[in-house]
Amino acid sequence: MGLKAVHFGGGNIGRGFVAEKLHLAGYEMVFVDVMDSIIEQLQKTPKYTVTEIGAEGKKVNTITNYRAINSKTHEADVIEEIASADLVTCAVGPNILKFIAPVIGKAIDKRTQAKPIAVIACENAIGATDTLAGFIKDSKNTPQDRLSSINDRARFANSAIDRIVPGQKADAGLNVEIESFYEWVVDKTPFAEHGHPDVSAIKWVDDLSPYIERKLFTVNTGHAAAAYYGYARGKKTIDEALSDSDINQLVRDCLLETSNLIVKKHGIPTDEQKAYVEKIIHRISNPHLKDIVERVGRAPLRKLSRKERFVGPASQLAESGDKVDALLGAIEQAFGFVDIEGDEESAELSKILKSSGAKDVVGKVCGLEESHPLFSKIVPIVEKVQKSVK
């Protein structure tokens, strides 16, 4: 019997990144989603293409050997698939992990194979697999008398993923255009004596934390800063924003501050981090990706939260008395990203800014205590933005 992976999330990252790499590694893919339209498309279409776009041109991979199940209507089928699979992955968004945990928990509990299933969350969030595992191990999803033996049935490994998926053409269907560069790093330590899954696209490491923070505080910080400054200044795409010398410098200033943290905290050589920053700015400036600023900036509440791309590094820097001026500038732009069509979080942010005092906003949105050294630096920023939000 061949290798099988069950993947939650039939979106662009799922089809264009995770499934592409697992397909190339020889896995049969089983997509799981609750959206009728995407599941029906996958069920009716025997293949789709992933077009990798880079400076060297385009490369097209054709993806086949997959099935699709709607977990909303066929939960029992999903349980059976996971119970006999080798790997479970997801790319659903950090806020959705609690909704997929129950079915994964039930499936893990049914497993009888000698080798535990590998569970890897592929989300833009620190410790996403730990978060998912926490929901799975909740008493609502796993019998408490089975917790002590859950490692016999499943191993949970955190990952860091890095690949830009721009907005897709309206008539793309299942086909995905994606940047050619990617990084998929996974903690190999949970697999121990069983060995990690055989996926050549994954870089397996003993210590994931440097990779997670370097990626989140460089790629995500830079990408989002370019989006928010670009939006504020009327730019349509990320490459257009970064072709503006002022915005380009503002983004670089943010990454200079985050690089200070990364070098000090993780011992990454300064020259190596500097080269990484240049590579990232070159990547997100790719004019072929045509990445819309509203797409990159969406979900500002999550992006302004405590462990995310702005407040995360700024809070750590502030605790050690280091400079955070550029990150505060980006935080101001993010707070101004309100009432964007199709973005529920931007509408919610607008409501919060209008209905709460500045200190309450900082506590609620950024998750900072009033005693934290960054708190008092963000309060006047929020007060300034509140005067402009109508």
GROMACS .gro file of C-alpha atoms in nm:
model
  390
    1MET     CA    1   0.000   0.000   0.000
    2GLY     CA    2   0.136   0.341  -0.101
    3LEU     CA    3   0.190   0.650   0.112
    4LYS     CA    4  -0.115   0.861   0.194
    5ALA     CA    5  -0.145   1.214   0.331
    6VAL     CA    6  -0.466   1.380   0.449
    7HIS     CA    7  -0.458   1.757   0.411
    8PHE     CA    8  -0.708   1.998   0.567
    9GLY     CA    9  -0.764   2.307   0.354
   10GLY     CA   10  -0.819   2.304  -0.021
   11GLY     CA   11  -0.696   2.661  -0.070
   12ASN     CA   12  -0.398   2.792  -0.263
   13ILE     CA   13  -0.136   2.703  -0.001
   14GLY     CA   14  -0.284   2.354   0.036
   15ARG     CA   15  -0.304   2.280  -0.335
   16GLY     CA   16  -0.008   2.487  -0.451
   17PHE     CA   17   0.250   2.419  -0.182
   18VAL     CA   18   0.178   2.134   0.060
   19ALA     CA   19   0.003   1.902  -0.185
   20GLU     CA   20   0.252   1.981  -0.461
   21LYS     CA   21   0.550   1.878  -0.248
   22LEU     CA   22   0.378   1.572  -0.103
   23HIS     CA   23   0.262   1.463  -0.449
   24LEU     CA   24   0.620   1.491  -0.575
   25ALA     CA   25   0.727   1.279  -0.275
   26GLY     CA   26   0.491   1.000  -0.386
   27TYR     CA   27   0.195   1.054  -0.155
   28GLU     CA   28  -0.166   1.007  -0.251
   29MET     CA   29  -0.342   1.324  -0.134
   30VAL     CA   30  -0.680   1.336   0.036
   31PHE     CA   31  -0.806   1.693   0.060
   32VAL     CA   32  -1.050   1.778   0.339
   33ASP     CA   33  -1.252   2.099   0.347
   34VAL     CA   34  -1.598   2.229   0.439
   35MET     CA   35  -1.641   2.445   0.131
   36ASP     CA   36  -1.874   2.267  -0.109
   37SER     CA   37  -1.740   2.450  -0.416
   38ILE     CA   38  -1.374   2.358  -0.368
   39ILE     CA   39  -1.450   1.996  -0.278
   40GLU     CA   40  -1.678   1.955  -0.579
   41GLN     CA   41  -1.411   2.100  -0.808
   42LEU     CA   42  -1.148   1.864  -0.669
   43GLN     CA   43  -1.381   1.567  -0.701
   44LYS     CA   44  -1.469   1.648  -1.063
   45THR     CA   45  -1.121   1.746  -1.181
   46PRO     CA   46  -0.858   1.467  -1.209
   47LYS     CA   47  -0.560   1.703  -1.229
   48TYR     CA   48  -0.452   2.063  -1.184
   49THR     CA   49  -0.131   2.258  -1.238
   50VAL     CA   50   0.104   2.445  -1.008
   51THR     CA   51   0.306   2.708  -1.194
   52GLU     CA   52   0.621   2.812  -1.010
   53ILE     CA   53   0.729   3.168  -1.097
   54GLY     CA   54   1.084   3.289  -1.046
   55ALA     CA   55   1.342   3.520  -1.197
   56GLU     CA   56   1.453   3.231  -1.417
   57GLY     CA   57   1.104   3.188  -1.564
   58LYS     CA   58   0.816   2.947  -1.507
   59LYS     CA   59   0.797   2.577  -1.427
   60VAL     CA   60   0.469   2.384  -1.440
   61ASN     CA   61   0.397   2.077  -1.225
   62THR     CA   62   0.083   1.871  -1.284
   63ILE     CA   63  -0.081   1.733  -0.969
   64THR     CA   64  -0.274   1.405  -0.987
   65ASN     CA   65  -0.354   1.112  -0.757
   66TYR     CA   66  -0.579   1.297  -0.516
   67ARG     CA   67  -0.927   1.268  -0.372
   68ALA     CA   68  -1.144   1.514  -0.178
   69ILE     CA   69  -1.390   1.481   0.111
   70ASN     CA   70  -1.631   1.732   0.263
   71SER     CA   71  -1.584   1.693   0.640
   72LYS     CA   72  -1.909   1.880   0.702
   73THR     CA   73  -2.114   1.605   0.539
   74HIS     CA   74  -1.882   1.302   0.545
   75GLU     CA   75  -1.698   1.314   0.877
   76ALA     CA   76  -1.690   0.936   0.913
   77ASP     CA   77  -1.506   0.906   0.581
   78VAL     CA   78  -1.247   1.160   0.696
   79ILE     CA   79  -1.193   0.961   1.017
   80GLU     CA   80  -1.136   0.641   0.818
   81GLU     CA   81  -0.887   0.813   0.586
   82ILE     CA   82  -0.681   0.957   0.873
   83ALA     CA   83  -0.695   0.628   1.062
   84SER     CA   84  -0.506   0.463   0.775
   85ALA     CA   85  -0.287   0.756   0.662
   86ASP     CA   86   0.084   0.823   0.712
   87LEU     CA   87   0.064   1.199   0.746
   88VAL     CA   88  -0.185   1.473   0.835
   89THR     CA   89  -0.119   1.834   0.735
   90CYS     CA   90  -0.326   2.149   0.736
   91ALA     CA   91  -0.324   2.501   0.596
   92VAL     CA   92  -0.652   2.642   0.723
   93GLY     CA   93  -0.547   2.949   0.922
   94PRO     CA   94  -0.455   2.952   1.292
   95ASN     CA   95  -0.809   3.045   1.399
   96ILE     CA   96  -0.956   2.734   1.235
   97LEU     CA   97  -0.735   2.476   1.409
   98LYS     CA   98  -0.988   2.425   1.689
   99PHE     CA   99  -1.252   2.328   1.434
  100ILE     CA  100  -1.049   2.055   1.264
  101ALA     CA  101  -0.919   1.909   1.591
  102PRO     CA  102  -1.228   1.700   1.680
  103VAL     CA  103  -1.225   1.486   1.365
  104ILE     CA  104  -0.846   1.442   1.382
  105GLY     CA  105  -0.876   1.341   1.748
  106LYS     CA  106  -1.138   1.079   1.671
  107ALA     CA  107  -0.927   0.939   1.387
  108ILE     CA  108  -0.609   0.921   1.592
  109ASP     CA  109  -0.796   0.735   1.863
  110LYS     CA  110  -0.901   0.470   1.607
  111ARG     CA  111  -0.548   0.400   1.483
  112THR     CA  112  -0.396   0.056   1.539
  113GLN     CA  113  -0.084   0.073   1.321
  114ALA     CA  114   0.257   0.019   1.478
  115LYS     CA  115   0.390   0.348   1.338
  116PRO     CA  116   0.222   0.666   1.464
  117ILE     CA  117   0.082   0.913   1.215
  118ALA     CA  118   0.276   1.237   1.164
  119VAL     CA  119   0.077   1.555   1.227
  120ILE     CA  120   0.222   1.880   1.086
  121ALA     CA  121   0.035   2.212   1.082
  122CYS     CA  122   0.153   2.436   0.798
  123GLU     CA  123   0.036   2.774   0.925
  124ASN     CA  124   0.186   3.122   0.948
  125ALA     CA  125   0.199   3.107   1.327
  126ILE     CA  126   0.453   3.010   1.589
  127GLY     CA  127   0.390   2.664   1.738
  128ALA     CA  128   0.081   2.594   1.525
  129THR     CA  129   0.114   2.216   1.558
  130ASP     CA  130   0.140   2.253   1.937
  131THR     CA  131  -0.179   2.458   1.925
  132LEU     CA  132  -0.355   2.195   1.715
  133ALA     CA  133  -0.228   1.916   1.943
  134GLY     CA  134  -0.364   2.104   2.244
  135PHE     CA  135  -0.711   2.110   2.089
  136ILE     CA  136  -0.687   1.743   1.989
  137LYS     CA  137  -0.587   1.640   2.342
  138ASP     CA  138  -0.876   1.833   2.497
  139SER     CA  139  -1.117   1.603   2.682
  140LYS     CA  140  -1.390   1.692   2.430
  141ASN     CA  141  -1.183   1.542   2.148
  142THR     CA  142  -0.976   1.263   2.307
  143PRO     CA  143  -1.083   1.038   2.597
  144GLN     CA  144  -0.864   1.132   2.892
  145ASP     CA  145  -0.780   0.770   2.966
  146ARG     CA  146  -0.622   0.754   2.618
  147LEU     CA  147  -0.396   1.057   2.653
  148SER     CA  148  -0.108   0.870   2.811
  149SER     CA  149  -0.078   0.649   2.502
  150ILE     CA  150  -0.152   0.908   2.229
  151ASN     CA  151   0.216   0.919   2.129
  152ASP     CA  152   0.182   0.556   2.023
  153ARG     CA  153  -0.074   0.669   1.765
  154ALA     CA  154   0.042   1.019   1.661
  155ARG     CA  155   0.349   1.241   1.670
  156PHE     CA  156   0.307   1.619   1.648
  157ALA     CA  157   0.580   1.829   1.484
  158ASN     CA  158   0.594   2.208   1.453
  159SER     CA  159   0.692   2.357   1.120
  160ALA     CA  160   0.791   2.683   0.956
  161ILE     CA  161   0.669   2.744   0.602
  162ASP     CA  162   0.773   3.015   0.362
  163ARG     CA  163   0.631   3.059   0.015
  164ILE     CA  164   0.446   3.352  -0.140
  165VAL     CA  165   0.113   3.270  -0.304
  166PRO     CA  166  -0.018   3.582  -0.476
  167GLY     CA  167  -0.379   3.648  -0.566
  168GLN     CA  168  -0.491   3.413  -0.843
  169LYS     CA  169  -0.656   3.487  -1.176
  170ALA     CA  170  -1.036   3.482  -1.168
  171ASP     CA  171  -1.051   3.195  -1.418
  172ALA     CA  172  -0.770   2.989  -1.259
  173GLY     CA  173  -0.998   2.717  -1.126
  174LEU     CA  174  -0.785   2.474  -0.925
  175ASN     CA  175  -0.463   2.586  -1.093
  176VAL     CA  176  -0.221   2.780  -0.874
  177GLU     CA  177   0.054   3.028  -0.956
  178ILE     CA  178   0.317   3.046  -0.683
  179GLU     CA  179   0.671   3.173  -0.636
  180SER     CA  180   0.943   2.920  -0.709
  181PHE     CA  181   1.129   2.982  -0.382
  182TYR     CA  182   1.007   2.791  -0.079
  183GLU     CA  183   1.121   2.681   0.263
  184TRP     CA  184   0.951   2.410   0.467
  185VAL     CA  185   1.132   2.334   0.790
  186VAL     CA  186   1.002   2.077   1.040
  187ASP     CA  187   1.113   1.969   1.387
  188LYS     CA  188   1.232   1.609   1.357
  189THR     CA  189   1.270   1.539   1.730
  190PRO     CA  190   0.910   1.417   1.794
  191PHE     CA  191   0.957   1.123   1.555
  192ALA     CA  192   1.253   0.976   1.748
  193GLU     CA  193   1.285   0.601   1.696
  194HIS     CA  194   1.014   0.589   1.426
  195GLY     CA  195   1.193   0.827   1.190
  196HIS     CA  196   1.037   1.129   1.019
  197PRO     CA  197   0.825   1.108   0.701
  198ASP     CA  198   1.023   1.077   0.378
  199VAL     CA  199   0.957   1.413   0.212
  200SER     CA  200   1.260   1.557   0.034
  201ALA     CA  201   1.110   1.908   0.018
  202ILE     CA  202   1.117   1.931   0.399
  203LYS     CA  203   1.427   2.041   0.586
  204TRP     CA  204   1.430   1.839   0.909
  205VAL     CA  205   1.597   2.010   1.207
  206ASP     CA  206   1.658   1.949   1.577
  207ASP     CA  207   1.578   2.310   1.679
  208LEU     CA  208   1.303   2.486   1.488
  209SER     CA  209   1.282   2.811   1.687
  210PRO     CA  210   1.551   3.006   1.495
  211TYR     CA  211   1.385   2.920   1.163
  212ILE     CA  212   1.036   3.015   1.283
  213GLU     CA  213   1.133   3.352   1.426
  214ARG     CA  214   1.372   3.437   1.142
  215LYS     CA  215   1.099   3.367   0.889
  216LEU     CA  216   0.812   3.531   1.078
  217PHE     CA  217   1.013   3.839   1.177
  218THR     CA  218   1.173   3.886   0.835
  219VAL     CA  219   0.943   3.755   0.560
  220ASN     CA  220   0.611   3.824   0.732
  221THR     CA  221   0.720   4.149   0.896
  222GLY     CA  222   0.862   4.282   0.569
  223HIS     CA  223   0.572   4.165   0.356
  224ALA     CA  224   0.307   4.311   0.587
  225ALA     CA  225   0.497   4.638   0.641
  226ALA     CA  226   0.517   4.685   0.263
  227ALA     CA  227   0.144   4.613   0.236
  228TYR     CA  228   0.036   4.857   0.507
  229TYR     CA  229   0.264   5.140   0.394
  230GLY     CA  230   0.169   5.069   0.035
  231TYR     CA  231  -0.203   5.077   0.113
  232ALA     CA  232  -0.167   5.405   0.304
  233ARG     CA  233   0.011   5.561   0.008
  234GLY     CA  234  -0.220   5.437  -0.264
  235LYS     CA  235  -0.004   5.157  -0.407
  236LYS     CA  236  -0.180   4.860  -0.565
  237THR     CA  237   0.078   4.584  -0.537
  238ILE     CA  238   0.372   4.492  -0.316
  239ASP     CA  239   0.624   4.535  -0.596
  240GLU     CA  240   0.482   4.881  -0.668
  241ALA     CA  241   0.508   4.969  -0.298
  242LEU     CA  242   0.869   4.854  -0.275
  243SER     CA  243   0.965   5.042  -0.591
  244ASP     CA  244   0.887   5.357  -0.389
  245SER     CA  245   1.222   5.445  -0.230
  246ASP     CA  246   1.059   5.583   0.087
  247ILE     CA  247   0.855   5.268   0.150
  248ASN     CA  248   1.150   5.049   0.061
  249GLN     CA  249   1.361   5.223   0.326
  250LEU     CA  250   1.083   5.206   0.586
  251VAL     CA  251   1.056   4.828   0.532
  252ARG     CA  252   1.434   4.793   0.553
  253ASP     CA  253   1.433   4.990   0.879
  254CYS     CA  254   1.180   4.744   1.025
  255LEU     CA  255   1.396   4.450   0.921
  256LEU     CA  256   1.706   4.614   1.064
  257GLU     CA  257   1.534   4.612   1.403
  258THR     CA  258   1.408   4.255   1.373
  259SER     CA  259   1.751   4.145   1.250
  260ASN     CA  260   1.899   4.290   1.568
  261LEU     CA  261   1.673   4.059   1.767
  262ILE     CA  262   1.733   3.752   1.548
  263VAL     CA  263   2.113   3.787   1.555
  264LYS     CA  264   2.126   3.840   1.931
  265LYS     CA  265   1.870   3.578   2.029
  266HIS     CA  266   1.958   3.293   1.793
  267GLY     CA  267   2.326   3.355   1.724
  268ILE     CA  268   2.274   3.381   1.349
  269PRO     CA  269   2.577   3.561   1.199
  270THR     CA  270   2.509   3.925   1.111
  271ASP     CA  271   2.624   3.883   0.749
  272GLU     CA  272   2.402   3.576   0.706
  273GLN     CA  273   2.095   3.761   0.836
  274LYS     CA  274   2.176   4.064   0.621
  275ALA     CA  275   2.194   3.843   0.312
  276TYR     CA  276   1.865   3.679   0.413
  277VAL     CA  277   1.697   4.022   0.437
  278GLU     CA  278   1.821   4.115   0.089
  279LYS     CA  279   1.690   3.787  -0.049
  280ILE     CA  280   1.350   3.844   0.110
  281ILE     CA  281   1.316   4.200  -0.019
  282HIS     CA  282   1.411   4.077  -0.367
  283ARG     CA  283   1.151   3.799  -0.343
  284ILE     CA  284   0.859   4.011  -0.228
  285SER     CA  285   0.948   4.275  -0.489
  286ASN     CA  286   0.899   4.021  -0.770
  287PRO     CA  287   0.684   4.207  -1.029
  288HIS     CA  288   0.563   3.879  -1.179
  289LEU     CA  289   0.374   3.791  -0.860
  290LYS     CA  290   0.151   4.103  -0.871
  291ASP     CA  291   0.061   4.064  -0.505
  292ILE     CA  292  -0.223   4.301  -0.409
  293VAL     CA  293  -0.160   4.505  -0.092
  294GLU     CA  294  -0.509   4.438   0.046
  295ARG     CA  295  -0.452   4.063   0.017
  296VAL     CA  296  -0.122   4.077   0.202
  297GLY     CA  297  -0.255   4.315   0.467
  298ARG     CA  298  -0.578   4.128   0.542
  299ALA     CA  299  -0.648   4.003   0.895
  300PRO     CA  300  -0.486   4.298   1.078
  301LEU     CA  301  -0.610   4.183   1.419
  302ARG     CA  302  -0.407   3.866   1.392
  303LYS     CA  303  -0.107   4.050   1.250
  304LEU     CA  304  -0.114   4.299   1.540
  305SER     CA  305  -0.144   4.028   1.807
  306ARG     CA  306   0.109   3.955   2.080
  307LYS     CA  307   0.327   3.688   1.914
  308GLU     CA  308   0.291   3.805   1.557
  309ARG     CA  309   0.517   3.987   1.311
  310PHE     CA  310   0.518   4.336   1.464
  311VAL     CA  311   0.435   4.321   1.834
  312GLY     CA  312   0.624   3.992   1.873
  313PRO     CA  313   0.969   4.128   1.785
  314ALA     CA  314   0.897   4.479   1.916
  315SER     CA  315   0.800   4.346   2.259
  316GLN     CA  316   1.119   4.141   2.288
  317LEU     CA  317   1.332   4.434   2.174
  318ALA     CA  318   1.158   4.674   2.413
  319GLU     CA  319   1.220   4.435   2.702
  320SER     CA  320   1.595   4.462   2.639
  321GLY     CA  321   1.584   4.839   2.581
  322ASP     CA  322   1.655   4.818   2.208
  323LYS     CA  323   1.525   5.048   1.937
  324VAL     CA  324   1.173   4.980   1.801
  325ASP     CA  325   1.093   5.305   1.616
  326ALA     CA  326   1.053   5.147   1.272
  327LEU     CA  327   0.832   4.865   1.402
  328LEU     CA  328   0.615   5.123   1.580
  329GLY     CA  329   0.575   5.301   1.246
  330ALA     CA  330   0.456   4.979   1.083
  331ILE     CA  331   0.222   4.913   1.377
  332GLU     CA  332   0.066   5.255   1.318
  333GLN     CA  333   0.005   5.169   0.952
  334ALA     CA  334  -0.148   4.834   1.051
  335PHE     CA  335  -0.390   5.002   1.293
  336GLY     CA  336  -0.498   5.226   1.006
  337PHE     CA  337  -0.586   4.927   0.785
  338VAL     CA  338  -0.960   4.936   0.854
  339ASP     CA  339  -1.288   4.870   0.670
  340ILE     CA  340  -1.131   4.686   0.377
  341GLU     CA  341  -1.391   4.520   0.154
  342GLY     CA  342  -1.406   4.145   0.217
  343ASP     CA  343  -1.182   4.157   0.525
  344GLU     CA  344  -1.384   4.095   0.841
  345GLU     CA  345  -1.092   4.162   1.074
  346SER     CA  346  -1.035   4.509   0.931
  347ALA     CA  347  -1.403   4.590   0.997
  348GLU     CA  348  -1.374   4.453   1.351
  349LEU     CA  349  -1.058   4.658   1.409
  350SER     CA  350  -1.247   4.967   1.303
  351LYS     CA  351  -1.522   4.892   1.557
  352ILE     CA  352  -1.269   4.837   1.835
  353LEU     CA  353  -1.092   5.164   1.759
  354LYS     CA  354  -1.422   5.353   1.765
  355SER     CA  355  -1.565   5.194   2.079
  356SER     CA  356  -1.265   5.157   2.314
  357GLY     CA  357  -1.009   5.375   2.483
  358ALA     CA  358  -0.652   5.357   2.354
  359LYS     CA  359  -0.524   5.156   2.651
  360ASP     CA  360  -0.805   4.904   2.614
  361VAL     CA  361  -0.727   4.872   2.242
  362VAL     CA  362  -0.361   4.799   2.308
  363GLY     CA  363  -0.452   4.539   2.569
  364LYS     CA  364  -0.718   4.374   2.358
  365VAL     CA  365  -0.552   4.383   2.015
  366CYS     CA  366  -0.182   4.356   2.103
  367GLY     CA  367  -0.217   4.142   2.415
  368LEU     CA  368   0.021   4.362   2.615
  369GLU     CA  369  -0.001   4.432   2.988
  370GLU     CA  370   0.011   4.796   3.094
  371SER     CA  371   0.339   4.726   3.274
  372HIS     CA  372   0.513   4.608   2.957
  373PRO     CA  373   0.770   4.858   2.820
  374LEU     CA  374   0.610   4.848   2.474
  375PHE     CA  375   0.260   4.929   2.602
  376SER     CA  376   0.321   5.300   2.662
  377LYS     CA  377   0.485   5.333   2.319
  378ILE     CA  378   0.179   5.198   2.133
  379VAL     CA  379  -0.090   5.390   2.327
  380PRO     CA  380  -0.014   5.730   2.161
  381ILE     CA  381  -0.005   5.558   1.821
  382VAL     CA  382  -0.355   5.423   1.878
  383GLU     CA  383  -0.475   5.764   1.999
  384LYS     CA  384  -0.341   5.918   1.678
  385VAL     CA  385  -0.509   5.658   1.458
  386GLN     CA  386  -0.839   5.691   1.648
  387LYS     CA  387  -0.859   6.057   1.551
  388SER     CA  388  -0.855   5.962   1.183
  389VAL     CA  389  -1.095   5.666   1.197
  390LYS     CA  390  -1.450   5.777   1.125
   0.00000   0.00000   0.00000
